[in-house]
Amino acid sequence: MAPVADSTEARGLAEAGRPRRFPFRLAVVATACCIVAVAPAQSQSLGDRFKSLFGIRSQPERAPASGATASAPDDLTCPPVTIRAGASTYAVGLPGKTASGPDLRYQAIIGETARECDYNTDTHQIAIKVGIQGRVIVGPAGAPPTVEVPLRVAVVEDGVSSKTVATKAYTVTVNLSGDQGGTYSFVSSDIVYPAPQGAAADRYVFYIGFDPQALKPEPRSRGKRR
């Protein structure tokens, strides 16, 4: 089966129509060895370009072990990447000031995205990689040489009552070069979720965006009192 990798230009609204169906990269557990059945992608393809850009590398093709069959449900899709409404930019202003006009220190934006899905036939789970590339623009008030950009990646079953299946917050350090600002590339590769059943697969979306809550430390757990 072929690895799934796709890329999109950043956009704030959900993609129109139902997601296209893609074959999944398969992870088949046979004896004590994990075998990945992968068909080589075409050279210089759009998917390869983005995989190289975000540091995602395809594994070499291996033949399944004797007696092992690699198959993914026909109704599975690798969901599209969509920027959540209201989370497409992250602006920081001077202390106590609104992050706009002359008080703007810097603003982060999302430029392009990529995603890849791996289906494990033993656990019936999907491991994903979501790549995000963007830039930080320096504002009139000036920015420090290094800034922290808060990002969140979420797997959501969209619908009348949306359900968050998995979510993770990240902070990305961006080095700025004076007034030229800086760029960043990030790959979220630690999210796994159960494969959806039937038509539910068409409702899944990978939502991304900036989340200032990611910069706040998690509350410390209180120990038991003696």
Coordinates of C-alpha atoms in Angstrom, one line a residue, residues 28-35 62 65 68 122:
V28 CA 1.3 -5.1 10.3
V29 CA 2.5 -7.0 13.4
A30 CA 3.9 -10.4 12.5
T31 CA 5.7 -12.5 15.2
A32 CA 8.0 -10.2 17.1
C33 CA 8.7 -7.8 14.2
C34 CA 6.7 -4.8 13.1
I35 CA 6.4 -4.8 9.3
R62 CA 9.4 -4.4 2.8
A65 CA 6.0 -11.9 6.3
A68 CA 0.6 -12.0 7.0
D122 CA -3.0 -5.2 14.8

